[in-house]
Amino acid sequence: MRNLPATVRTSARALHQELEGAVVILDGESGKYFRLDAVGSQLWRFLCVENLSPETTLTRLQALYAAPPEVLQRDVIAFLERLQAAGLIEVESVA
């Protein structure tokens, strides 16, 4: 994934819950769970709870964090790649 996808949605096998301010995701197929840090939890909330587009999510992150836009975009793409590889999200790219 070189660019932000058009949409991101939670995989049917991913169950998530807030626990002590962090998002914990259970992969219902493998039984593995993932605990996201504060930034990852915020990304998950924007994308998978509020159902914001990746582009809108990036804009929101730019308002929250003092990081160059290209760094934020690179980090968001890397985060999405890891979630997709784990089967926790499904992405749809721009045609």
Tab-separated table of C-alpha atoms in Angstrom:
chain	number	residue	atom	x	y	z
A	1	MET	CA	0.000	0.000	0.000
A	2	ARG	CA	1.747	3.156	-1.185
A	3	ASN	CA	-1.138	5.560	-0.744
A	4	LEU	CA	-3.994	5.934	1.662
A	5	PRO	CA	-6.862	3.628	0.725
A	6	ALA	CA	-10.296	5.078	-0.087
A	7	THR	CA	-12.013	3.170	2.718
A	8	VAL	CA	-11.171	1.022	5.695
A	9	ARG	CA	-13.567	-1.257	7.526
A	10	THR	CA	-13.239	-3.713	10.354
A	11	SER	CA	-12.909	-7.329	9.309
A	12	ALA	CA	-15.794	-9.576	10.358
A	13	ARG	CA	-13.332	-11.618	12.427
A	14	ALA	CA	-12.074	-8.611	14.442
A	15	LEU	CA	-13.803	-7.795	17.714
A	16	HIS	CA	-12.693	-4.692	19.574
A	17	GLN	CA	-13.189	-3.253	23.043
A	18	GLU	CA	-11.899	-0.267	24.999
A	19	LEU	CA	-9.907	-1.343	28.033
A	20	GLU	CA	-8.297	1.212	30.338
A	21	GLY	CA	-8.226	3.833	27.563
A	22	ALA	CA	-6.695	1.541	24.950
A	23	VAL	CA	-8.286	-0.453	22.168
A	24	VAL	CA	-7.905	-4.213	22.393
A	25	ILE	CA	-8.727	-6.233	19.283
A	26	LEU	CA	-9.472	-9.953	19.319
A	27	ASP	CA	-9.038	-11.966	16.139
A	28	GLY	CA	-11.996	-14.326	16.420
A	29	GLU	CA	-10.415	-16.850	14.039
A	30	SER	CA	-6.958	-17.192	15.537
A	31	GLY	CA	-7.732	-16.236	19.129
A	32	LYS	CA	-4.875	-13.706	19.091
A	33	TYR	CA	-5.412	-10.314	20.613
A	34	PHE	CA	-3.763	-6.985	19.934
A	35	ARG	CA	-3.502	-4.045	22.328
A	36	LEU	CA	-3.006	-0.717	20.582
A	37	ASP	CA	-1.013	2.148	22.059
A	38	ALA	CA	-2.586	5.599	22.463
A	39	VAL	CA	-1.987	6.713	18.871
A	40	GLY	CA	-3.024	3.361	17.410
A	41	SER	CA	-6.162	3.430	19.557
A	42	GLN	CA	-7.015	6.883	18.253
A	43	LEU	CA	-6.480	5.730	14.680
A	44	TRP	CA	-8.738	2.713	15.277
A	45	ARG	CA	-11.465	4.919	16.756
A	46	PHE	CA	-11.372	7.306	13.799
A	47	LEU	CA	-11.328	4.564	11.161
A	48	CYS	CA	-13.313	1.702	12.635
A	49	VAL	CA	-15.602	3.245	15.246
A	50	GLU	CA	-16.387	6.651	13.734
A	51	ASN	CA	-16.009	5.209	10.203
A	52	LEU	CA	-14.023	8.195	8.978
A	53	SER	CA	-12.192	7.923	5.690
A	54	PRO	CA	-8.410	7.538	5.859
A	55	GLU	CA	-8.084	11.035	4.345
A	56	THR	CA	-10.300	12.590	7.041
A	57	THR	CA	-8.462	10.581	9.690
A	58	LEU	CA	-5.158	12.000	8.484
A	59	THR	CA	-6.558	15.545	8.667
A	60	ARG	CA	-7.754	14.906	12.234
A	61	LEU	CA	-4.340	13.545	13.223
A	62	GLN	CA	-2.617	16.605	11.788
A	63	ALA	CA	-4.743	18.732	14.134
A	64	LEU	CA	-3.783	16.559	17.136
A	65	TYR	CA	-0.071	15.920	16.602
A	66	ALA	CA	2.817	18.216	15.749
A	67	ALA	CA	4.330	16.057	13.049
A	68	PRO	CA	4.919	16.798	9.370
A	69	PRO	CA	2.007	15.628	7.180
A	70	GLU	CA	4.225	13.275	5.169
A	71	VAL	CA	5.416	11.562	8.371
A	72	LEU	CA	1.851	11.125	9.600
A	73	GLN	CA	0.762	9.728	6.247
A	74	ARG	CA	3.668	7.275	6.154
A	75	ASP	CA	2.897	6.133	9.707
A	76	VAL	CA	-0.837	5.742	9.015
A	77	ILE	CA	-0.111	3.678	5.907
A	78	ALA	CA	2.302	1.449	7.863
A	79	PHE	CA	-0.310	1.001	10.624
A	80	LEU	CA	-2.978	0.056	8.067
A	81	GLU	CA	-0.614	-2.405	6.382
A	82	ARG	CA	0.006	-4.167	9.705
A	83	LEU	CA	-3.714	-4.355	10.505
A	84	GLN	CA	-4.501	-5.626	7.015
A	85	ALA	CA	-1.731	-8.253	7.166
A	86	ALA	CA	-3.173	-9.455	10.486
A	87	GLY	CA	-6.623	-9.729	8.878
A	88	LEU	CA	-8.168	-7.148	11.215
A	89	ILE	CA	-9.249	-4.666	8.541
A	90	GLU	CA	-10.310	-4.650	4.918
A	91	VAL	CA	-9.258	-1.789	2.658
A	92	GLU	CA	-10.541	-0.534	-0.639
A	93	SER	CA	-8.121	1.384	-2.786
A	94	VAL	CA	-8.936	4.221	-5.104
A	95	ALA	CA	-9.520	2.890	-8.611
